[in-house]
Tab-separated table of C-alpha atoms in Angstrom:
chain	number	residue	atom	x	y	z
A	1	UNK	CA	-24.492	11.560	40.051
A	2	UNK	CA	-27.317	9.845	37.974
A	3	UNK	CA	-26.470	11.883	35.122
A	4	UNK	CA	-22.996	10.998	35.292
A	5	UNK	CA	-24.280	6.960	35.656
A	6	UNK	CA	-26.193	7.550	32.804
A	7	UNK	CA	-23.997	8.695	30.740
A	8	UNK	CA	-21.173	6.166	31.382
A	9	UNK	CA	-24.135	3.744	31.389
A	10	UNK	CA	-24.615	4.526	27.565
A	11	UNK	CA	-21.311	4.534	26.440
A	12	UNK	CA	-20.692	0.922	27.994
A	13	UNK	CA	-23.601	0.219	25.301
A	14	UNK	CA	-21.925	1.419	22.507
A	15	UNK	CA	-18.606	0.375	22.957
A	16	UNK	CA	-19.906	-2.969	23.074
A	17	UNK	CA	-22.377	-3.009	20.373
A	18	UNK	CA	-19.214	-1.718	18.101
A	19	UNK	CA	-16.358	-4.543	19.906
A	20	UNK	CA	-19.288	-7.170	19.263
A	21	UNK	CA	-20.318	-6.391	15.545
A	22	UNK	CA	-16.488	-5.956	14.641
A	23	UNK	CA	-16.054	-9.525	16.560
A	24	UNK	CA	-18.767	-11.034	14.453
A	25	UNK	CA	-17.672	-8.953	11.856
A	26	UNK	CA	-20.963	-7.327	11.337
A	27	UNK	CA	-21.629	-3.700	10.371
A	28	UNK	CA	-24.396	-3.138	12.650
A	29	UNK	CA	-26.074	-0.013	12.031
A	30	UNK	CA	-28.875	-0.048	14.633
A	31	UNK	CA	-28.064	3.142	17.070
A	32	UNK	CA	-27.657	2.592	21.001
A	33	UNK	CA	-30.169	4.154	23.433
A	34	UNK	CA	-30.760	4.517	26.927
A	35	UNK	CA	-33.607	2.234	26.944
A	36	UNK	CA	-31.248	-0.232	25.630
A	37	UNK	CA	-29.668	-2.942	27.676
A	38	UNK	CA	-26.652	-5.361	27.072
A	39	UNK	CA	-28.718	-8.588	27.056
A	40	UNK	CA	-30.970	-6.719	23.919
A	41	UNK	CA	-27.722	-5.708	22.240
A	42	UNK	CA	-26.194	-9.032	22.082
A	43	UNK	CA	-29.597	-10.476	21.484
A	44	UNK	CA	-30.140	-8.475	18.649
A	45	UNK	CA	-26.521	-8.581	17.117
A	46	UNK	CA	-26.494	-11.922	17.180
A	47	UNK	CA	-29.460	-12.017	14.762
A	48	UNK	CA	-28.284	-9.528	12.820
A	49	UNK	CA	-24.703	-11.750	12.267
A	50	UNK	CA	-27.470	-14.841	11.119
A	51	UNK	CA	-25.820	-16.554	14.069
A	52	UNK	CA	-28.064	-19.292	15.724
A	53	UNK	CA	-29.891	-18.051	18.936
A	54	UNK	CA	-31.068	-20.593	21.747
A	55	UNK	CA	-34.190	-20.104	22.645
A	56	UNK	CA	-33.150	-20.390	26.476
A	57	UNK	CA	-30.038	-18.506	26.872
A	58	UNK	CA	-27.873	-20.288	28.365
A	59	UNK	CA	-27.431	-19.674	32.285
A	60	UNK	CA	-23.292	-19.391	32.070
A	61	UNK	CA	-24.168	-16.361	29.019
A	62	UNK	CA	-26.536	-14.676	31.222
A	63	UNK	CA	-24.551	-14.583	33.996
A	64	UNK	CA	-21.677	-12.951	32.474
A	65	UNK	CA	-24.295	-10.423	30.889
A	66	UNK	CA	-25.439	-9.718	34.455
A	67	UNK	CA	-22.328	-9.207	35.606
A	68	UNK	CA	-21.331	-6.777	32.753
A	69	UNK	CA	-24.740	-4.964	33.386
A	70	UNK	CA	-23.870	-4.311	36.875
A	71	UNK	CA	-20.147	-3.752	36.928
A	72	UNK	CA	-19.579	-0.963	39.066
A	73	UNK	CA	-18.147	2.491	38.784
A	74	UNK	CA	-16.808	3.756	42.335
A	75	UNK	CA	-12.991	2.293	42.044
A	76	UNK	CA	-12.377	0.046	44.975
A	77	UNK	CA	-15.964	-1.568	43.786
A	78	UNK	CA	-14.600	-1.676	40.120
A	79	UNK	CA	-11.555	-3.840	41.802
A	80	UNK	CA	-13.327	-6.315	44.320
A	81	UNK	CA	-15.497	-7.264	40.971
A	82	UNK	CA	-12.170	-7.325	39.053
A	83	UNK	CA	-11.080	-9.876	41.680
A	84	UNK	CA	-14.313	-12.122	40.947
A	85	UNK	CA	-13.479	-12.338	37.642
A	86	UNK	CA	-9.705	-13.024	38.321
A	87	UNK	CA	-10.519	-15.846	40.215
A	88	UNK	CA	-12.828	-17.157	37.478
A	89	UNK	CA	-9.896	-16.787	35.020
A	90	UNK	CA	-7.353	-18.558	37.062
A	91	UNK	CA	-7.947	-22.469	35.251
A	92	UNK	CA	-8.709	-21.089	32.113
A	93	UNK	CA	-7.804	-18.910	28.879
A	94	UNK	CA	-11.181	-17.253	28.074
A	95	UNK	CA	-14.445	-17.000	29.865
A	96	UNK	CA	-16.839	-19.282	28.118
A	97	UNK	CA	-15.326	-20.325	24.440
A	98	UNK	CA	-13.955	-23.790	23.171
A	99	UNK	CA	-9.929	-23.840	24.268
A	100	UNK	CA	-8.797	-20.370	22.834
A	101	UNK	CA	-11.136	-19.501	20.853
A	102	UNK	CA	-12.855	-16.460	22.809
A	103	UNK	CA	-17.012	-15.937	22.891
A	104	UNK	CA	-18.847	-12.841	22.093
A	105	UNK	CA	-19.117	-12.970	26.456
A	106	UNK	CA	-15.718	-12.307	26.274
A	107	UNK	CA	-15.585	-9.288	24.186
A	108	UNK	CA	-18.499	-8.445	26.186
A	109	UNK	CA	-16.804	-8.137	29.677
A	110	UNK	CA	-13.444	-7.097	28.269
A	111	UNK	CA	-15.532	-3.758	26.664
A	112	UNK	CA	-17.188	-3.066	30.167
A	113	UNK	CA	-13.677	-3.400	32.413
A	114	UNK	CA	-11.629	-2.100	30.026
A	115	UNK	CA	-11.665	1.402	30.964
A	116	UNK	CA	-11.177	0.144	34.958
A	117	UNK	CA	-8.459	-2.225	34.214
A	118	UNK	CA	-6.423	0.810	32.206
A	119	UNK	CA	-6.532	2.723	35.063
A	120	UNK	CA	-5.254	0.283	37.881
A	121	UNK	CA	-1.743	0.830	39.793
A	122	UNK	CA	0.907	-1.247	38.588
A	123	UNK	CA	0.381	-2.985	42.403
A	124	UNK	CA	-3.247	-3.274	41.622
A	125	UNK	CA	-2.472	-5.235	38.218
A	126	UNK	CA	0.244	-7.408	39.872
A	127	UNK	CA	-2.719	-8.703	41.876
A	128	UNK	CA	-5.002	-9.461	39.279
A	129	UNK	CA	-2.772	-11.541	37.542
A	130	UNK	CA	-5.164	-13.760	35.710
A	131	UNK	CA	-7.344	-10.717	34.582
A	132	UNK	CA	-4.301	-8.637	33.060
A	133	UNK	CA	-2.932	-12.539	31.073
A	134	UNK	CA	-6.774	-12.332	29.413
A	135	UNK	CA	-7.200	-8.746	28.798
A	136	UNK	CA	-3.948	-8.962	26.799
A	137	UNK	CA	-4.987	-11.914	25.142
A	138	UNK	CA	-8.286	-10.383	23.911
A	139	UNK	CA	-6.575	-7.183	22.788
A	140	UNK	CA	-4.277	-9.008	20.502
A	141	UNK	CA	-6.645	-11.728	19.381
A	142	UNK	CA	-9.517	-9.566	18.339
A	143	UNK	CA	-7.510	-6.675	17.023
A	144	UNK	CA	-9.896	-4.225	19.309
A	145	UNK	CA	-6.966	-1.415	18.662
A	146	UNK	CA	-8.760	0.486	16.888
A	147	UNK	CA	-12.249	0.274	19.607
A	148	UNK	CA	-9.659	0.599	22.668
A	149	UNK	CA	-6.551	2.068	23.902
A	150	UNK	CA	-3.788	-1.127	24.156
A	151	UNK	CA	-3.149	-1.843	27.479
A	152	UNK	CA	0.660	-2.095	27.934
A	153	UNK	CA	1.712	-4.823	30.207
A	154	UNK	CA	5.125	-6.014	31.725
A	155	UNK	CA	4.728	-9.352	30.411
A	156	UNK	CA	6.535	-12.349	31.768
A	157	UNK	CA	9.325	-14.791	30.614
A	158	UNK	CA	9.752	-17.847	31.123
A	159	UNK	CA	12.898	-18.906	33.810
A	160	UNK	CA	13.222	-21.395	36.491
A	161	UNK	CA	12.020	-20.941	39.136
A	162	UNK	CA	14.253	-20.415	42.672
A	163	UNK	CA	16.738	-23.029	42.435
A	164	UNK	CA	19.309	-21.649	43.969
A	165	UNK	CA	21.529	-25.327	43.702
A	166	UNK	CA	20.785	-24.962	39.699
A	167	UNK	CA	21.614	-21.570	39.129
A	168	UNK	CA	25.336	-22.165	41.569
A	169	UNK	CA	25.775	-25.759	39.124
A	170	UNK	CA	25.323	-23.286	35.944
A	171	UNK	CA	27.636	-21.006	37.349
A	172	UNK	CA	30.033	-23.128	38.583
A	173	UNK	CA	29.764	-24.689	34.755
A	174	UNK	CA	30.799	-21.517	33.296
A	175	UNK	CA	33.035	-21.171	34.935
A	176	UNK	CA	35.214	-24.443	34.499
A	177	UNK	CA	34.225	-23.488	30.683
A	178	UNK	CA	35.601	-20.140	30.741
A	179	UNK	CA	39.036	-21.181	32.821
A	180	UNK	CA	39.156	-24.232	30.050
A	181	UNK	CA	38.904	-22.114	27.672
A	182	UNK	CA	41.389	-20.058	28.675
A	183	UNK	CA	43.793	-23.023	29.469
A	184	UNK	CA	43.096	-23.879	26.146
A	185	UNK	CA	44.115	-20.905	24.562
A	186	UNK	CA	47.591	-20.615	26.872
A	187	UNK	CA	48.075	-24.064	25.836
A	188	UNK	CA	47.654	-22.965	22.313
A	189	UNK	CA	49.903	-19.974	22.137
A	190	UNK	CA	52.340	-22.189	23.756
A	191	UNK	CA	52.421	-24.208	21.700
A	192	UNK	CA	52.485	-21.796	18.750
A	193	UNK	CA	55.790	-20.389	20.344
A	194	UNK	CA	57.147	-23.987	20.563
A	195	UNK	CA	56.746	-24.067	16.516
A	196	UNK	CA	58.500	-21.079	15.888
A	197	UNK	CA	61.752	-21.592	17.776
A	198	UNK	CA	61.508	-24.693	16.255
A	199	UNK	CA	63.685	-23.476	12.779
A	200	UNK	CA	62.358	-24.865	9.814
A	201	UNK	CA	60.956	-27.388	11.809
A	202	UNK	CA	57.786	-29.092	9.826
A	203	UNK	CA	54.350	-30.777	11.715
A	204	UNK	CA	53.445	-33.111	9.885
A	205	UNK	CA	49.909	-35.640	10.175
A	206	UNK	CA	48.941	-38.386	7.675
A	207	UNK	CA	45.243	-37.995	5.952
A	208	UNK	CA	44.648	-40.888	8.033
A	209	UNK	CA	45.204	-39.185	11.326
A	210	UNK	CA	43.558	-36.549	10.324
A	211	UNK	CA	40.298	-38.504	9.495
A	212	UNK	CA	40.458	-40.482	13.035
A	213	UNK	CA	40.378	-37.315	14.827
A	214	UNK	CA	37.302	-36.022	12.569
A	215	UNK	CA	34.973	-39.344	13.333
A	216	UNK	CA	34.187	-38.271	17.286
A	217	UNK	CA	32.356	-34.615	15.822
A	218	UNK	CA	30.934	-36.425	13.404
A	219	UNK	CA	29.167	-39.312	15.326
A	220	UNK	CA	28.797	-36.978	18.664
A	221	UNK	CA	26.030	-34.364	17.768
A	222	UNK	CA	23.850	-37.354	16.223
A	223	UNK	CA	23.915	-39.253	19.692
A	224	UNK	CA	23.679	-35.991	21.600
A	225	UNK	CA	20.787	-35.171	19.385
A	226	UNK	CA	19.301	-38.652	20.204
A	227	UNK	CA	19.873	-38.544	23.927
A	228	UNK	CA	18.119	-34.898	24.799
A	229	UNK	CA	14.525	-35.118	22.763
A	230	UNK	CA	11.315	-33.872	24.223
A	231	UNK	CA	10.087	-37.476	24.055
A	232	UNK	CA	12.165	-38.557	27.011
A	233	UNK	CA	10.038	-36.578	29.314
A	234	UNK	CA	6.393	-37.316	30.096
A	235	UNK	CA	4.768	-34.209	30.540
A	236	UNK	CA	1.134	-34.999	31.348
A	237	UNK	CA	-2.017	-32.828	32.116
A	238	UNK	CA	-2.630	-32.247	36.253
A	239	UNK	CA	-5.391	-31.121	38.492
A	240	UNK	CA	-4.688	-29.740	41.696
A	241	UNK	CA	-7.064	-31.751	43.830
A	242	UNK	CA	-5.133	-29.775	47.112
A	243	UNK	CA	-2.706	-27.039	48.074
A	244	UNK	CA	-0.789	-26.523	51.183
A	245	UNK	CA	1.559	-24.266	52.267
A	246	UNK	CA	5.533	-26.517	52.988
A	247	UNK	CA	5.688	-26.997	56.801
A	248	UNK	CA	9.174	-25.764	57.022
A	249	UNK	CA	9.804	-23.242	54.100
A	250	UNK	CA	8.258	-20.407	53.235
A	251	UNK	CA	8.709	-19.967	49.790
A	252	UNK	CA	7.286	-23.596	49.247
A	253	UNK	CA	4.119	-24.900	48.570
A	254	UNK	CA	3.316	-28.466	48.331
A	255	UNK	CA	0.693	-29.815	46.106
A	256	UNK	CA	-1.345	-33.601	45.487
A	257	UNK	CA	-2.236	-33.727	41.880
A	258	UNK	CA	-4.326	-35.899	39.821
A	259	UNK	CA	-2.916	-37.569	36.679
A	260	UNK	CA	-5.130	-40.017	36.432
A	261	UNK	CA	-3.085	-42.454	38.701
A	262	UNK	CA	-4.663	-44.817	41.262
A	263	UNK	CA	-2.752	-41.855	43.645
A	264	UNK	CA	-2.193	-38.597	44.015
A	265	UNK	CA	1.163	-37.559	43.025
A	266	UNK	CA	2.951	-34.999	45.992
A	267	UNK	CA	5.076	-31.973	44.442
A	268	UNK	CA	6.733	-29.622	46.152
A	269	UNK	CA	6.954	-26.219	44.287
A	270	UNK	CA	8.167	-22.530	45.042
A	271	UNK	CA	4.998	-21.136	44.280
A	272	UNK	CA	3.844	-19.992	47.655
A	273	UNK	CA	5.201	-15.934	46.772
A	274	UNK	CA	3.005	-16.067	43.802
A	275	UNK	CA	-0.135	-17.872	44.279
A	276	UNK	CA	-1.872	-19.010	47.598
A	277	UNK	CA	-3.301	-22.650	48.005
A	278	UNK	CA	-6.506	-21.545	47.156
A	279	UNK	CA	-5.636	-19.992	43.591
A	280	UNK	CA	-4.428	-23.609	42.921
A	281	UNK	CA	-6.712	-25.633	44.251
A	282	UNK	CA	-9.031	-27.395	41.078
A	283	UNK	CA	-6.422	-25.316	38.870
A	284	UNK	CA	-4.798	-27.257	35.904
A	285	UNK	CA	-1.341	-28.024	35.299
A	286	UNK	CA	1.391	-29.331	33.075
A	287	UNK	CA	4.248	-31.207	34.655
A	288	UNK	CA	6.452	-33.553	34.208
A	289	UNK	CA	6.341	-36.593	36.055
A	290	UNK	CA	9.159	-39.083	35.349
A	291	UNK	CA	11.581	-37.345	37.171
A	292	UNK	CA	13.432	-38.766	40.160
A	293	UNK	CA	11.379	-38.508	43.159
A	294	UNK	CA	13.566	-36.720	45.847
A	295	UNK	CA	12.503	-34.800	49.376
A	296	UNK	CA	12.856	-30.752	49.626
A	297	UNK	CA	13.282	-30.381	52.971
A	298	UNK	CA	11.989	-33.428	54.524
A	299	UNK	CA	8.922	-33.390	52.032
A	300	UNK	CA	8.460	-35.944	48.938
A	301	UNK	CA	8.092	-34.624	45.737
A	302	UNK	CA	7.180	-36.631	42.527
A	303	UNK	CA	6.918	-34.417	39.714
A	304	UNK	CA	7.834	-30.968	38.127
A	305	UNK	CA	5.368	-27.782	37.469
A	306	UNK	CA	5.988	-26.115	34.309
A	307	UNK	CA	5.629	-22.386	35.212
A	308	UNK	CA	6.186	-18.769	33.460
A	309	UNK	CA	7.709	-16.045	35.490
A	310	UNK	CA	9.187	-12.486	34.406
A	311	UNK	CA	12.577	-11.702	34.537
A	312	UNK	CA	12.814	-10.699	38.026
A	313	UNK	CA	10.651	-13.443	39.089
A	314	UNK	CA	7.770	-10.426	40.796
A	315	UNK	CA	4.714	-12.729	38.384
A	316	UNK	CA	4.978	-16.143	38.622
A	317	UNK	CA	1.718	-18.905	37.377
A	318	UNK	CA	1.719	-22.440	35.894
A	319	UNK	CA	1.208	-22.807	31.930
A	320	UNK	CA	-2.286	-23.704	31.307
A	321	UNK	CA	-3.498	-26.977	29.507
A	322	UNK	CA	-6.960	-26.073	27.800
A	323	UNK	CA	-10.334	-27.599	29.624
A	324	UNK	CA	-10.891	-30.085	27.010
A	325	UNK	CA	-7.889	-31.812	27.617
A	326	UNK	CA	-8.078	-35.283	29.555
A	327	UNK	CA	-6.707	-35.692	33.462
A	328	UNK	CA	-3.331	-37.415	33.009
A	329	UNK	CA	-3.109	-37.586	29.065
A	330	UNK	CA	0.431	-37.192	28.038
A	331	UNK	CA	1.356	-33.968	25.706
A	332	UNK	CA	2.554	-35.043	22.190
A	333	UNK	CA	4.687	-32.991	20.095
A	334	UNK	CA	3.940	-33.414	15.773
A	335	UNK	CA	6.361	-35.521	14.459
A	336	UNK	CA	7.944	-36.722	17.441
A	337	UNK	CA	8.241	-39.815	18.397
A	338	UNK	CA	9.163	-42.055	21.033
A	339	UNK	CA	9.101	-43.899	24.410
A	340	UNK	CA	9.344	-41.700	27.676
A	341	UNK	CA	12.414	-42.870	29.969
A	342	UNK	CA	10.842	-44.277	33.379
A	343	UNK	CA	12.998	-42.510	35.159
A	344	UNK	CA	14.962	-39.221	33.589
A	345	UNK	CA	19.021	-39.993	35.078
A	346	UNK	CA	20.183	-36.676	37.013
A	347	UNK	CA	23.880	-37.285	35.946
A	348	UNK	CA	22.952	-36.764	32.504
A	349	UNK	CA	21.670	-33.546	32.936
A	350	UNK	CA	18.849	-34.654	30.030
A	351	UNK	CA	16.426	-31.693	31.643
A	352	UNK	CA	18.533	-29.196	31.804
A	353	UNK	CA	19.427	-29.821	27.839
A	354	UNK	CA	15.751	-29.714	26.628
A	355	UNK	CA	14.208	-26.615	28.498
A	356	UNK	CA	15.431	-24.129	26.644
A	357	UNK	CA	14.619	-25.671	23.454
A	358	UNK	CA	10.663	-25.012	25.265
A	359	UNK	CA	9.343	-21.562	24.776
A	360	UNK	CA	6.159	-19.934	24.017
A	361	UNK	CA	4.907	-18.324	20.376
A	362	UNK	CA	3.315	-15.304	19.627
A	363	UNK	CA	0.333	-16.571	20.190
A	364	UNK	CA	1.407	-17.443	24.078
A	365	UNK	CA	0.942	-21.550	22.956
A	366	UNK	CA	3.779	-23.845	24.817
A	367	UNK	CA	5.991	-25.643	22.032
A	368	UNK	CA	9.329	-27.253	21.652
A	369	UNK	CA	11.456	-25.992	19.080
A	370	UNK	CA	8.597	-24.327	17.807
A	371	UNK	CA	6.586	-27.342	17.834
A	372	UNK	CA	2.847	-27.062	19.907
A	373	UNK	CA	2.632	-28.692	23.325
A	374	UNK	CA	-0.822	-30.638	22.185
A	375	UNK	CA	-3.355	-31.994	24.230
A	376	UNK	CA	-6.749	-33.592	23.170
A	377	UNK	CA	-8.631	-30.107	24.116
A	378	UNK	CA	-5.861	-28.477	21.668
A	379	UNK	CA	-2.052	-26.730	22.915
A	380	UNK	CA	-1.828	-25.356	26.392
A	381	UNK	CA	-0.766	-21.970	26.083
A	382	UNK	CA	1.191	-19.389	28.755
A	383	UNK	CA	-0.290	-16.453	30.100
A	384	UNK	CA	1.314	-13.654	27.900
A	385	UNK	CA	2.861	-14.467	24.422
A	386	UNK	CA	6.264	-14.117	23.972
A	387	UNK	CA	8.591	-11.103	23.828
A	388	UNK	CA	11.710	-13.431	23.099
A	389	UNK	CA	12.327	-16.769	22.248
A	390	UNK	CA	12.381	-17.073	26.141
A	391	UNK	CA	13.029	-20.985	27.788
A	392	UNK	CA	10.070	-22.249	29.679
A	393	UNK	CA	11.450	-23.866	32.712
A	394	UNK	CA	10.270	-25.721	35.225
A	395	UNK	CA	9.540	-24.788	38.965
A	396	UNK	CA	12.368	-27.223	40.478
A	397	UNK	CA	12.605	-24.957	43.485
């Protein structure tokens, strides 16, 4: 069994000397021992690269490279460490880095799990959510391809959550759209039958007429482009402070989150199939918080979680402002402008025509119409970059 240890032991040392010096982009030519350890290799990389070296490591560096050192090899080990680490992940994008820019920690780790995380059950990866969002990340930003075998990962989309209410209203809406549109076209081929029995009968409309009936398009789209921008909602950076399960549902949670108010705001989310209290608790979010305040079932809410979920809703998490960014700062789009409405008005459905202009890029960065949710700690960003120019709704369950 030591021999076996030793040997998987040594290739952890390679494989990260090679993922470091191809992060640092450094062809580092110094060949791996046993003697070796992962503290001397990233020590002595790191020289190599001419990057500065501390002459006190820092502790949050050394405990990572103590943690790689003595990741485990027996498999249920391999996963209670892999559930450490997932709960480290959960408020943020990368392990120690500035916003999403990963460290040579993170290559680090990701070379010593890697081979564990390939192997886990599709059950096992469902619970290590946060772990399987930052592997994926790390693959893709460091272009490790070539140093590991991709790991392939359902990866989620972005829907509303559970609203059951919503989903009937949009139903029932296309509904009346379809039967108008079919009323439309009776009315039509009536009509058309009325002309032709009509012999030699002529329709005639002055240029005047016709102009009148042209102003409405032509004055419509500019107000409807007016009345639904992202600057009517104020979507502001959140810390859960607390997390309870809803007293009297069981797919609810409720939350009190800081946004820098002289209170806590109260939501009310449908979060509690996804993520326990605990996984939310000091976790930061992105919601909006001028919408009308409202009870779901008999419990005040005051805001809205922005949240990505797959298709069939099995992975749900809230997006993810950076750690930089400031308790209760607003998000700002470039380029737009403009006063957020105290209060957003239901009956105008103003919501409902702005989410699914809000989707993720490649690079799994939150942006309307293509345009970067910003914060002062840089964009928040989703779990898992896009497959589709998928909406990115909010949990209004």
């Amino acid at each position: 069994m030591a021999v076996v240890d030793e040997s998987i032991s040594l290739k952890r040392k390679q494989t990260v000397a090679s993922a470091l010096s191809k992060h640092l982009d450094l062809n580092y030519g110094a060949s791996v021992s046993g003697e070796d350890n992962i503290k001397s290799l990233y020590t002595n990389i790191l020289k190599s690269s001419g990057k500065w070296l501390p002459q006190k490591e820092n502790d949050e560096v050394m405990k990572w490279i103590e943690f790689a050192e003595s990741f485990p090899i027996d498999s249920q080990a391999c996963f209670d460490a892999l559930n450490r680490l997932n709960q480290e992940l959960a408020p943020k994008s990368v392990i120690l880095g500035n916003g999403l820019t990963p460290s040579e920690v993170d290559v680090i780790v990701f070379s010593v799990v890697h081979p564990s995380v390939i192997r886990l059950s599709h059950s096992e990866r469902e619970k290590l959510t946060y772990v399987m969002r930052w592997m994926d990340y790390i693959q893709n930003k460091e272009e490790l391809v070539d140093l590991f075998e991709k790991i392939l990962l359902e990866k989620p989309l972005f829907e509303p959550l559970g609203a059951r209410d919503a989903a009937k209203a949009e139903i029932d809406s296309n509904a009346k759209k379809i039967s108008q549109n079919t009323k439309n076209t009776e009315k039509s081929e009536a009509d058309k039958n009325v002309k032709k029995s009509d012999a030699g009968a002529k329709v005639t409309e002055s240029k005047d007429a016709k102009q009148e009936k042209k102003k409405p398009p032509q004055t419509e789209p500019a107000e409807k482009d007016k009345e639904v921008s992202v600057s009517l909602l104020n979507i502001q950076v959140g810390l859960i402070r607390k997390a309870w399960k809803h007293p009297s549902a069981d797919s609810l949670l409720v939350e009190e989150i800081d946004v820098g108010e002289s209170k806590l705001r109260q939501v009310v989310s449908g979060l509690a199939k996804y993520c326990s209290p605990d996984e939310l608790t000091n976790r930061r979010v992105v919601l909006i918080t001028n919408v009308k305040s409202g009870k779901l079932r008999d419990v005040m809410s005051e805001g809205l979680v922005l949240c990505a979920s797959n298709e069939d809703h099995s992975v749900v998490e809230p997006l993810l402002p950076p750690e930089g960014a400031k308790i209760g700062e607003r998000i700002s789009f470039s380029g737009i402008d403009g006063k957020p409405e105290d209060v957003l008005n239901p009956k105008k459905k103003q919501l409902d025509k702005i989410t699914p202009n809000l989707f993720t890029d490649d690079k799994g960065v939150a942006t309307y119409k293509g345009i970067p949710f910003m914060t002062s700690g840089g964009p928040c960003t989703s779990s898992i970059p896009k497959l589709s120019q998928n909406p990115l709704c909010p949990d209004f369950s």
